[in-house]
Amino acid sequence: MAILDVLSFPDERLRTVAKPVEEVNDEIKQLVSDMFETMKDENGIGLAATQVNRHVQVVVMDVSEDQNEPRVFINPEIIRKDGSTISEEGCLSVPNQFAEINRPISCDVEYLNYNGEKSFLKAEGLLATCIQHEMDHLEGILFIDYLSKLKKTMIIKKLSKQKGKPDRIVV
Ligand code: GNR
Ligand code: NI
């Protein structure tokens, strides 16, 4: 078990597109276990492998109140999405910044589970929002990419103050 470093914006490695997992072997299982440990340590409800600089299609999540419903999604694909809802999102890679984001309210996901078996999930509400947020990471997309230029610039300014770095970031 190990706690991994989480990349934060504007790290370009967050823009990497993840590759599908070929086989759910011990190496992937180790990554899943380290990702759960990292997610809990950071008090997150989800984590994509991209965020820990591993560019494979692996997502871990636990959106339950008591943090006792761990979920693993390997090679997830959204096969249906419906409706729309606005909810507040945050991201461990964009620390302490939150914004209202519009996404489909429900979706169906096909994926491999921890045992490498083909699985299916009907998701709505927070579960649907979170799986879409995580799957975006696997494609190099961050929630702030959906914001207007003005809102994105505001968040970037706050982030650079927070780090005390005179980063000049062009959106
Ligand atoms: O911990 C997290 N909370 C959260 C809240 C609303 C919508 C999405 C999320 S995911 C985030 C953890 C994270 O950054 N996952 O990539
Ligand atoms: Ni995130």
Coordinates of N, CA, C and O and ligand atoms in Angstrom, one line a residue:
M1 N 0.8 -1.2 0.0 CA 0.0 0.0 0.0 C 0.9 1.2 0.0 O 1.9 1.3 0.6
A2 N 0.4 2.2 -0.7 CA 1.2 3.5 -0.8 C 0.2 4.6 -1.1 O -0.7 4.5 -1.8
I3 N 0.5 5.8 -0.5 CA -0.2 7.0 -0.9 C 0.6 7.7 -2.0 O 1.8 7.8 -1.9
L4 N -0.1 7.9 -3.1 CA 0.5 8.5 -4.3 C 0.4 10.0 -4.4 O -0.6 10.5 -3.8
D5 N 1.3 10.6 -5.1 CA 1.2 12.1 -5.3 C 0.1 12.4 -6.3 O 0.0 11.7 -7.3
V6 N -0.8 13.4 -6.0 CA -1.8 13.8 -6.9 C -1.3 15.0 -7.7 O -0.9 16.0 -7.1
L7 N -1.4 14.9 -9.0 CA -1.0 16.0 -9.9 C -2.0 17.2 -9.7 O -3.2 16.9 -9.5
S8 N -1.5 18.4 -9.8 CA -2.5 19.5 -9.8 C -2.3 20.4 -10.9 O -1.2 20.6 -11.5
F9 N -3.4 21.0 -11.4 CA -3.4 22.0 -12.4 C -2.4 23.1 -12.1 O -2.3 23.5 -11.0
P10 N -1.6 23.6 -13.1 CA -1.7 23.3 -14.5 C -0.8 22.2 -15.1 O -0.3 22.3 -16.2
D11 N -0.5 21.2 -14.3 CA 0.4 20.2 -14.7 C -0.1 19.6 -16.0 O -1.2 19.0 -16.1
E12 N 0.8 19.6 -17.1 CA 0.4 19.1 -18.4 C 0.1 17.6 -18.4 O -0.6 17.2 -19.3
R13 N 0.7 16.9 -17.5 CA 0.4 15.5 -17.4 C -1.0 15.1 -17.2 O -1.5 14.0 -17.5
L14 N -1.8 16.1 -16.6 CA -3.2 15.9 -16.4 C -4.0 15.9 -17.8 O -5.1 15.5 -17.9
R15 N -3.3 16.3 -18.8 CA -3.9 16.3 -20.2 C -3.6 15.1 -21.0 O -4.0 14.9 -22.1
T16 N -2.9 14.1 -20.4 CA -2.6 12.8 -21.1 C -3.9 12.0 -21.3 O -4.7 11.9 -20.3
V17 N -4.1 11.4 -22.4 CA -5.2 10.5 -22.6 C -4.8 9.1 -22.2 O -3.7 8.5 -22.6
A18 N -5.6 8.5 -21.3 CA -5.2 7.2 -20.7 C -5.5 6.0 -21.7 O -6.4 6.1 -22.5
K19 N -4.7 5.0 -21.6 CA -4.8 3.8 -22.5 C -5.7 2.7 -21.8 O -5.7 2.7 -20.6
P20 N -6.4 1.9 -22.6 CA -7.2 0.9 -22.0 C -6.3 -0.1 -21.2 O -5.1 -0.3 -21.7
V21 N -6.8 -0.7 -20.2 CA -6.1 -1.8 -19.5 C -6.3 -3.1 -20.3 O -7.4 -3.4 -20.7
E22 N -5.1 -3.8 -20.5 CA -5.2 -5.0 -21.4 C -5.6 -6.2 -20.5 O -6.3 -7.1 -21.0
E23 N -5.1 -6.2 -19.3 CA -5.4 -7.4 -18.4 C -5.4 -6.9 -17.0 O -4.5 -6.1 -16.5
V24 N -6.5 -7.2 -16.2 CA -6.6 -6.8 -14.8 C -5.7 -7.7 -14.0 O -6.1 -8.7 -13.4
N25 N -4.4 -7.4 -14.0 CA -3.4 -8.3 -13.3 C -3.0 -7.7 -12.0 O -3.6 -6.7 -11.5
D26 N -2.0 -8.3 -11.3 CA -1.6 -7.8 -10.0 C -1.1 -6.4 -10.0 O -1.3 -5.7 -9.0
E27 N -0.5 -6.0 -11.1 CA 0.0 -4.6 -11.1 C -1.2 -3.6 -11.1 O -1.1 -2.6 -10.4
I28 N -2.2 -3.9 -11.8 CA -3.4 -3.0 -11.8 C -4.1 -3.1 -10.5 O -4.5 -2.1 -9.9
K29 N -4.2 -4.3 -9.9 CA -4.8 -4.4 -8.5 C -4.0 -3.6 -7.5 O -4.6 -3.0 -6.6
Q30 N -2.7 -3.6 -7.6 CA -1.9 -2.8 -6.7 C -2.2 -1.3 -6.9 O -2.3 -0.5 -5.9
L31 N -2.3 -0.9 -8.2 CA -2.6 0.5 -8.5 C -4.0 0.9 -7.9 O -4.1 1.9 -7.2
V32 N -5.0 0.0 -8.0 CA -6.3 0.2 -7.5 C -6.2 0.4 -6.0 O -6.8 1.4 -5.4
S33 N -5.5 -0.4 -5.3 CA -5.4 -0.4 -3.9 C -4.7 0.9 -3.4 O -5.1 1.6 -2.5
D34 N -3.6 1.3 -4.1 CA -2.9 2.6 -3.8 C -3.8 3.8 -4.1 O -3.8 4.8 -3.4
M35 N -4.7 3.7 -5.2 CA -5.6 4.8 -5.5 C -6.6 5.0 -4.4 O -7.0 6.1 -4.0
F36 N -7.1 3.9 -3.9 CA -8.1 4.0 -2.8 C -7.5 4.6 -1.6 O -8.1 5.5 -0.9
E37 N -6.3 4.2 -1.3 CA -5.6 4.8 -0.1 C -5.3 6.3 -0.3 O -5.6 7.1 0.6
T38 N -5.0 6.6 -1.5 CA -4.7 8.1 -1.8 C -6.0 8.9 -1.8 O -6.1 9.9 -1.2
M39 N -7.1 8.3 -2.3 CA -8.4 9.0 -2.3 C -8.9 9.2 -0.9 O -9.3 10.3 -0.6
K40 N -8.7 8.2 0.0 CA -9.2 8.4 1.3 C -8.3 9.4 2.1 O -8.9 10.3 2.8
D41 N -7.0 9.3 1.8 CA -6.1 10.3 2.5 C -6.4 11.7 2.1 O -6.3 12.6 2.9
E42 N -6.9 11.9 0.9 CA -7.2 13.3 0.4 C -8.7 13.6 0.6 O -9.2 14.7 0.2
N43 N -9.5 12.7 1.3 CA -10.9 12.9 1.5 C -11.7 13.2 0.2 O -12.6 14.0 0.2
G44 N -11.3 12.4 -0.9 CA -12.0 12.6 -2.1 C -13.1 11.5 -2.2 O -13.1 10.5 -1.5
I45 N -14.0 11.7 -3.2 CA -15.0 10.6 -3.4 C -14.8 9.9 -4.7 O -15.5 8.9 -5.0
G46 N -13.7 10.3 -5.4 CA -13.3 9.6 -6.6 C -11.9 9.9 -7.0 O -11.4 10.9 -6.5
L47 N -11.3 9.1 -7.8 CA -9.9 9.4 -8.2 C -9.7 8.6 -9.5 O -10.0 7.4 -9.7
A48 N -9.1 9.3 -10.5 CA -8.8 8.7 -11.8 C -7.2 8.5 -11.8 O -6.5 9.3 -11.3
A49 N -6.8 7.4 -12.5 CA -5.4 7.1 -12.5 C -4.5 8.2 -13.1 O -3.4 8.5 -12.6
T50 N -5.1 9.0 -14.0 CA -4.4 10.1 -14.6 C -3.9 11.1 -13.5 O -2.8 11.6 -13.6
Q51 N -4.7 11.2 -12.5 CA -4.4 12.2 -11.4 C -3.1 11.7 -10.6 O -2.5 12.6 -9.9
V52 N -2.8 10.4 -10.6 CA -1.6 10.0 -9.9 C -0.6 9.6 -11.0 O 0.3 8.8 -10.7
N53 N -0.7 10.2 -12.2 CA 0.3 10.1 -13.2 C 0.5 8.7 -13.7 O 1.6 8.3 -14.1
R54 N -0.6 7.9 -13.7 CA -0.6 6.6 -14.3 C -1.7 6.6 -15.4 O -2.9 6.8 -15.2
H55 N -1.2 6.5 -16.7 CA -2.1 6.8 -17.8 C -2.8 5.6 -18.4 O -2.7 5.3 -19.5
V56 N -3.6 4.9 -17.5 CA -4.4 3.8 -17.9 C -5.8 4.0 -17.4 O -6.0 4.8 -16.5
Q57 N -6.8 3.4 -18.0 CA -8.2 3.6 -17.7 C -8.7 2.9 -16.5 O -9.3 1.9 -16.5
V58 N -8.3 3.5 -15.3 CA -8.7 3.0 -14.0 C -9.3 4.1 -13.2 O -8.7 5.2 -13.1
V59 N -10.4 3.9 -12.6 CA -11.1 4.9 -11.7 C -11.5 4.2 -10.4 O -12.0 3.1 -10.5
V60 N -11.3 4.8 -9.3 CA -11.9 4.4 -8.1 C -12.8 5.4 -7.5 O -12.6 6.6 -7.8
M61 N -13.9 5.0 -6.8 CA -14.9 5.9 -6.3 C -15.5 5.4 -5.1 O -15.6 4.1 -4.9
D62 N -15.9 6.3 -4.2 CA -16.8 5.9 -3.1 C -17.7 7.1 -2.8 O -17.2 8.0 -2.1
V63 N -18.9 7.1 -3.3 CA -19.8 8.3 -3.1 C -20.7 8.0 -1.9 O -21.6 8.9 -1.6
S64 N -20.5 6.9 -1.1 CA -21.4 6.6 0.0 C -21.1 7.5 1.2 O -19.9 8.0 1.3
E65 N -22.1 7.8 2.0 CA -21.9 8.6 3.2 C -20.8 8.1 4.1 O -20.0 8.8 4.6
D66 N -20.9 6.8 4.4 CA -20.0 6.2 5.3 C -18.7 5.7 4.7 O -17.9 5.0 5.4
Q67 N -18.5 6.0 3.4 CA -17.2 5.6 2.7 C -17.0 4.1 2.9 O -15.9 3.7 3.2
N68 N -18.1 3.4 2.6 CA -17.9 1.9 2.8 C -18.5 1.2 1.5 O -18.9 0.0 1.6
E69 N -18.6 1.9 0.4 CA -19.0 1.3 -0.8 C -18.0 1.6 -1.9 O -18.3 2.3 -2.9
P70 N -16.8 0.9 -1.8 CA -15.8 1.2 -2.8 C -16.2 0.7 -4.2 O -16.9 -0.4 -4.3
R71 N -16.0 1.4 -5.2 CA -16.3 1.0 -6.6 C -15.0 1.2 -7.5 O -14.3 2.2 -7.3
V72 N -14.8 0.2 -8.3 CA -13.7 0.3 -9.3 C -14.2 0.2 -10.7 O -15.1 -0.7 -11.0
F73 N -13.8 1.0 -11.6 CA -14.2 1.0 -13.0 C -12.9 0.9 -13.8 O -12.1 1.8 -13.8
I74 N -12.8 -0.2 -14.6 CA -11.7 -0.3 -15.5 C -12.2 -0.3 -16.9 O -13.2 -0.9 -17.2
N75 N -11.5 0.5 -17.8 CA -12.0 0.7 -19.2 C -13.5 1.1 -19.2 O -14.2 0.5 -20.0
P76 N -13.9 2.1 -18.5 CA -15.3 2.4 -18.5 C -15.7 3.1 -19.8 O -14.9 3.8 -20.4
E77 N -17.0 2.8 -20.2 CA -17.5 3.4 -21.4 C -19.0 3.9 -21.1 O -19.7 3.1 -20.5
I78 N -19.3 5.1 -21.4 CA -20.7 5.5 -21.2 C -21.5 5.1 -22.4 O -21.2 5.5 -23.6
I79 N -22.5 4.3 -22.2 CA -23.3 3.8 -23.4 C -24.6 4.4 -23.5 O -25.3 4.2 -24.5
R80 N -25.0 5.2 -22.5 CA -26.3 6.0 -22.6 C -26.1 7.2 -21.6 O -25.6 7.0 -20.5
K81 N -26.6 8.3 -22.0 CA -26.7 9.4 -21.1 C -27.9 10.2 -21.4 O -28.4 10.3 -22.5
D82 N -28.5 10.8 -20.3 CA -29.8 11.4 -20.4 C -30.0 12.6 -19.5 O -29.4 12.6 -18.4
G83 N -30.8 13.5 -20.0 CA -31.2 14.7 -19.1 C -30.0 15.6 -18.8 O -28.9 15.5 -19.4
S84 N -30.3 16.5 -17.9 CA -29.2 17.4 -17.5 C -29.4 17.9 -16.1 O -30.6 18.0 -15.6
T85 N -28.4 18.2 -15.4 CA -28.5 18.7 -14.0 C -27.2 19.6 -13.7 O -26.2 19.4 -14.4
I86 N -27.4 20.5 -12.8 CA -26.3 21.3 -12.4 C -25.9 21.0 -11.0 O -26.8 21.0 -10.1
S87 N -24.6 20.6 -10.8 CA -24.2 20.4 -9.4 C -22.8 20.9 -9.2 O -22.0 21.1 -10.1
E88 N -22.5 21.2 -7.9 CA -21.2 21.8 -7.6 C -20.2 20.7 -7.6 O -20.3 19.6 -7.0
E89 N -19.1 21.0 -8.4 CA -18.0 20.0 -8.5 C -16.7 20.6 -7.9 O -16.5 21.8 -7.9
G90 N -15.9 19.7 -7.4 CA -14.6 20.1 -6.9 C -13.6 19.0 -7.5 O -14.1 18.0 -8.1
C91 N -12.3 19.2 -7.3 CA -11.4 18.2 -7.9 C -10.1 18.3 -7.1 O -9.6 19.3 -6.8
L92 N -9.6 17.1 -6.8 CA -8.3 17.0 -6.0 C -7.2 17.6 -6.8 O -6.2 18.0 -6.2
S93 N -7.3 17.7 -8.1 CA -6.3 18.3 -8.9 C -6.5 19.8 -9.2 O -5.6 20.4 -9.8
V94 N -7.6 20.3 -8.6 CA -7.8 21.8 -8.7 C -8.2 22.2 -7.2 O -9.4 22.5 -7.0
P95 N -7.3 22.1 -6.3 CA -7.6 22.1 -4.9 C -8.4 23.4 -4.4 O -8.0 24.5 -4.8
N96 N -9.4 23.1 -3.6 CA -10.2 24.1 -2.9 C -11.0 25.0 -3.9 O -11.5 26.1 -3.4
Q97 N -11.2 24.6 -5.1 CA -12.0 25.5 -6.0 C -13.2 24.7 -6.4 O -13.2 23.5 -6.6
F98 N -14.4 25.3 -6.4 CA -15.6 24.7 -6.7 C -16.4 25.5 -7.7 O -16.3 26.7 -7.7
A99 N -17.2 24.8 -8.5 CA -18.0 25.5 -9.5 C -19.2 24.6 -9.9 O -19.2 23.4 -9.8
E100 N -20.3 25.3 -10.3 CA -21.5 24.6 -10.7 C -21.2 24.1 -12.2 O -20.9 24.9 -13.1
I101 N -21.5 22.8 -12.4 CA -21.2 22.2 -13.7 C -22.5 21.5 -14.2 O -23.1 20.8 -13.4
N102 N -22.8 21.7 -15.5 CA -24.0 21.1 -16.1 C -23.5 19.8 -16.8 O -22.6 19.8 -17.5
R103 N -24.2 18.7 -16.4 CA -23.9 17.4 -17.0 C -25.2 16.6 -17.2 O -26.2 16.8 -16.5
P104 N -25.2 15.5 -18.0 CA -26.3 14.6 -18.0 C -26.6 14.1 -16.6 O -25.7 13.8 -15.8
I105 N -27.9 14.0 -16.3 CA -28.3 13.6 -14.9 C -28.2 12.1 -14.7 O -28.0 11.6 -13.5
S106 N -28.2 11.3 -15.7 CA -28.1 9.9 -15.6 C -27.3 9.3 -16.7 O -27.2 9.9 -17.8
C107 N -26.6 8.2 -16.4 CA -25.9 7.5 -17.5 C -25.7 6.0 -17.2 O -25.8 5.6 -16.0
D108 N -25.5 5.2 -18.2 CA -25.2 3.8 -18.1 C -23.8 3.6 -18.5 O -23.3 4.1 -19.5
V109 N -23.1 2.8 -17.6 CA -21.7 2.6 -17.9 C -21.3 1.1 -18.0 O -21.8 0.3 -17.2
E110 N -20.5 0.8 -19.0 CA -20.0 -0.6 -19.1 C -18.5 -0.5 -18.7 O -17.9 0.4 -19.1
Y111 N -18.1 -1.5 -18.0 CA -16.7 -1.4 -17.5 C -16.3 -2.8 -17.1 O -17.1 -3.7 -17.0
L112 N -15.0 -3.0 -16.7 CA -14.5 -4.2 -16.1 C -14.4 -3.9 -14.6 O -14.0 -2.9 -14.2
N113 N -14.8 -4.9 -13.8 CA -14.7 -4.8 -12.4 C -13.3 -5.2 -11.9 O -12.5 -5.6 -12.7
Y114 N -13.1 -5.2 -10.6 CA -11.8 -5.5 -10.0 C -11.3 -6.9 -10.4 O -10.2 -7.2 -10.4
N115 N -12.3 -7.8 -10.7 CA -12.0 -9.2 -11.1 C -11.8 -9.3 -12.6 O -11.7 -10.4 -13.1
G116 N -11.9 -8.2 -13.3 CA -11.8 -8.2 -14.7 C -13.0 -8.7 -15.5 O -13.0 -9.0 -16.7
E117 N -14.2 -8.7 -14.7 CA -15.4 -9.2 -15.4 C -16.2 -8.0 -15.9 O -16.2 -6.9 -15.3
K118 N -16.8 -8.2 -17.1 CA -17.6 -7.2 -17.7 C -18.8 -6.8 -16.8 O -19.5 -7.7 -16.4
S119 N -19.0 -5.5 -16.6 CA -20.0 -5.1 -15.7 C -20.8 -3.9 -16.2 O -20.4 -3.3 -17.2
F120 N -21.9 -3.6 -15.6 CA -22.8 -2.6 -16.1 C -23.4 -1.9 -14.9 O -23.7 -2.4 -13.8
L121 N -23.5 -0.5 -15.0 CA -24.0 0.3 -13.9 C -24.9 1.3 -14.5 O -24.6 2.0 -15.4
K122 N -26.1 1.4 -13.9 CA -27.0 2.5 -14.1 C -26.8 3.6 -13.1 O -27.0 3.3 -11.9
A123 N -26.4 4.8 -13.5 CA -26.0 5.8 -12.5 C -26.9 7.0 -12.6 O -27.2 7.4 -13.7
E124 N -27.2 7.6 -11.5 CA -27.8 8.9 -11.5 C -27.4 9.8 -10.3 O -26.7 9.3 -9.4
G125 N -27.7 11.0 -10.4 CA -27.3 11.9 -9.3 C -25.8 12.0 -9.1 O -25.1 12.0 -10.1
L126 N -25.4 12.0 -7.8 CA -23.9 12.2 -7.5 C -23.1 11.1 -8.2 O -22.0 11.4 -8.6
L127 N -23.6 9.9 -8.2 CA -22.9 8.8 -8.8 C -22.6 9.0 -10.2 O -21.5 8.8 -10.7
A128 N -23.6 9.5 -10.9 CA -23.5 9.8 -12.4 C -22.5 11.0 -12.6 O -21.7 10.9 -13.5
T129 N -22.7 12.0 -11.8 CA -21.8 13.2 -11.9 C -20.3 12.7 -11.7 O -19.4 13.1 -12.5
C130 N -20.1 11.9 -10.7 CA -18.8 11.6 -10.3 C -18.1 10.7 -11.4 O -17.0 10.9 -11.8
I131 N -18.9 9.7 -11.9 CA -18.3 8.8 -12.9 C -17.9 9.6 -14.2 O -16.9 9.4 -14.8
Q132 N -18.8 10.6 -14.5 CA -18.5 11.4 -15.7 C -17.2 12.3 -15.4 O -16.4 12.5 -16.3
H133 N -17.1 12.8 -14.2 CA -16.0 13.7 -13.8 C -14.7 12.8 -13.9 O -13.7 13.3 -14.5
E134 N -14.8 11.6 -13.4 CA -13.6 10.7 -13.4 C -13.2 10.3 -14.9 O -12.0 10.3 -15.2
M135 N -14.2 10.0 -15.7 CA -14.0 9.6 -17.0 C -13.4 10.7 -17.9 O -12.6 10.5 -18.7
D136 N -13.8 11.9 -17.5 CA -13.2 13.1 -18.2 C -11.6 13.1 -17.9 O -10.8 13.4 -18.8
H137 N -11.3 12.8 -16.7 CA -9.8 12.8 -16.3 C -9.1 11.9 -17.2 O -7.9 12.1 -17.7
L138 N -9.7 10.7 -17.5 CA -9.0 9.7 -18.4 C -8.8 10.2 -19.8 O -7.9 9.7 -20.5
E139 N -9.5 11.3 -20.1 CA -9.4 11.9 -21.5 C -8.6 13.2 -21.4 O -8.5 13.9 -22.4
G140 N -8.1 13.5 -20.2 CA -7.3 14.8 -20.1 C -8.2 16.0 -19.9 O -7.7 17.1 -20.1
I141 N -9.5 15.8 -19.5 CA -10.4 16.9 -19.3 C -10.6 17.2 -17.8 O -10.8 16.3 -17.0
L142 N -10.6 18.5 -17.5 CA -10.9 18.9 -16.1 C -12.2 19.7 -16.0 O -12.6 20.3 -17.0
F143 N -12.9 19.7 -14.9 CA -14.2 20.3 -14.8 C -14.1 21.8 -15.1 O -15.1 22.4 -15.7
I144 N -13.0 22.4 -14.9 CA -12.9 23.9 -15.1 C -12.9 24.1 -16.7 O -13.1 25.3 -17.1
D145 N -12.6 23.1 -17.4 CA -12.7 23.3 -18.9 C -14.1 23.6 -19.4 O -14.2 24.1 -20.5
Y146 N -15.1 23.3 -18.6 CA -16.5 23.6 -19.0 C -16.9 25.0 -18.6 O -18.0 25.4 -19.0
L147 N -16.1 25.7 -17.9 CA -16.5 27.1 -17.4 C -16.2 28.1 -18.5 O -15.4 27.9 -19.4
S148 N -16.9 29.2 -18.3 CA -16.6 30.4 -19.2 C -15.2 30.8 -19.0 O -14.6 30.5 -17.9
K149 N -14.6 31.5 -19.9 CA -13.2 32.0 -19.8 C -13.0 32.8 -18.5 O -12.0 32.7 -17.8
L150 N -14.1 33.7 -18.2 CA -14.0 34.5 -17.0 C -13.9 33.7 -15.7 O -13.0 33.9 -14.9
K151 N -14.8 32.7 -15.6 CA -14.8 31.9 -14.4 C -13.5 31.1 -14.3 O -13.0 30.9 -13.2
K152 N -13.1 30.6 -15.4 CA -11.8 29.8 -15.4 C -10.6 30.6 -15.0 O -9.8 30.2 -14.2
T153 N -10.6 31.8 -15.5 CA -9.5 32.8 -15.1 C -9.5 33.1 -13.6 O -8.5 33.1 -13.0
M154 N -10.8 33.3 -13.1 CA -10.9 33.5 -11.7 C -10.3 32.4 -10.8 O -9.6 32.6 -9.9
I155 N -10.6 31.2 -11.2 CA -10.2 30.0 -10.5 C -8.6 29.9 -10.6 O -7.9 29.6 -9.6
I156 N -8.1 30.1 -11.8 CA -6.7 30.1 -12.0 C -5.9 31.1 -11.1 O -4.9 30.8 -10.5
K157 N -6.5 32.3 -11.1 CA -5.9 33.3 -10.2 C -5.9 32.9 -8.8 O -4.9 33.1 -8.1
K158 N -7.0 32.4 -8.3 CA -7.1 31.9 -6.9 C -6.1 30.8 -6.6 O -5.4 30.8 -5.6
L159 N -6.0 29.9 -7.6 CA -5.0 28.8 -7.4 C -3.6 29.3 -7.3 O -2.8 28.8 -6.5
S160 N -3.2 30.3 -8.1 CA -1.9 30.7 -8.1 C -1.6 31.5 -6.8 O -0.5 31.4 -6.3
K161 N -2.6 32.2 -6.3 CA -2.4 32.9 -5.0 C -2.2 31.9 -3.9 O -1.3 32.0 -3.0
Q162 N -3.0 30.8 -4.0 CA -3.0 29.8 -3.0 C -1.6 29.1 -2.9 O -1.1 28.9 -1.8
K163 N -1.0 28.9 -4.0 CA 0.3 28.3 -4.0 C 1.4 29.3 -3.8 O 2.6 28.9 -3.6
G164 N 1.1 30.6 -3.8 CA 2.1 31.6 -3.7 C 3.0 31.7 -4.8 O 4.2 32.1 -4.7
K165 N 2.6 31.2 -5.9 CA 3.5 31.1 -7.1 C 3.0 32.2 -8.1 O 1.8 32.3 -8.4
P166 N 3.9 33.0 -8.7 CA 3.5 33.9 -9.7 C 3.3 33.3 -11.1 O 3.9 33.8 -12.1
D167 N 2.6 32.2 -11.1 CA 2.3 31.5 -12.4 C 1.5 32.4 -13.3 O 0.5 32.9 -12.9
R168 N 1.9 32.5 -14.5 CA 1.1 33.1 -15.5 C 0.6 32.1 -16.4 O 1.3 31.4 -17.2
I169 N -0.7 31.9 -16.4 CA -1.3 30.8 -17.1 C -2.3 31.3 -18.2 O -3.1 32.2 -17.9
V170 N -2.0 31.0 -19.4 CA -2.9 31.4 -20.5 C -3.9 30.4 -20.8 O -3.6 29.2 -21.0
V171 N -5.2 30.8 -20.7 CA -6.3 29.8 -20.9 C -6.6 29.6 -22.4 O -6.8 30.6 -23.1
Ligands
GNR1 O1 -13.7 14.5 -4.2 C1 -14.3 14.9 -5.2 N1 -15.5 15.4 -5.1 C2 -16.4 15.7 -6.1 C3 -17.5 16.5 -5.9 C4 -18.4 16.8 -6.9 C5 -18.1 16.3 -8.2 C6 -17.0 15.5 -8.4 C7 -16.1 15.2 -7.4 S1 -14.7 14.2 -7.7 C8 -13.6 14.8 -6.5 C9 -12.4 14.0 -6.5 C10 -11.7 14.1 -7.8 O2 -11.0 15.1 -8.1 N2 -11.8 13.1 -8.6 O3 -11.3 13.2 -9.9
NI2 NI -11.1 15.3 -10.3

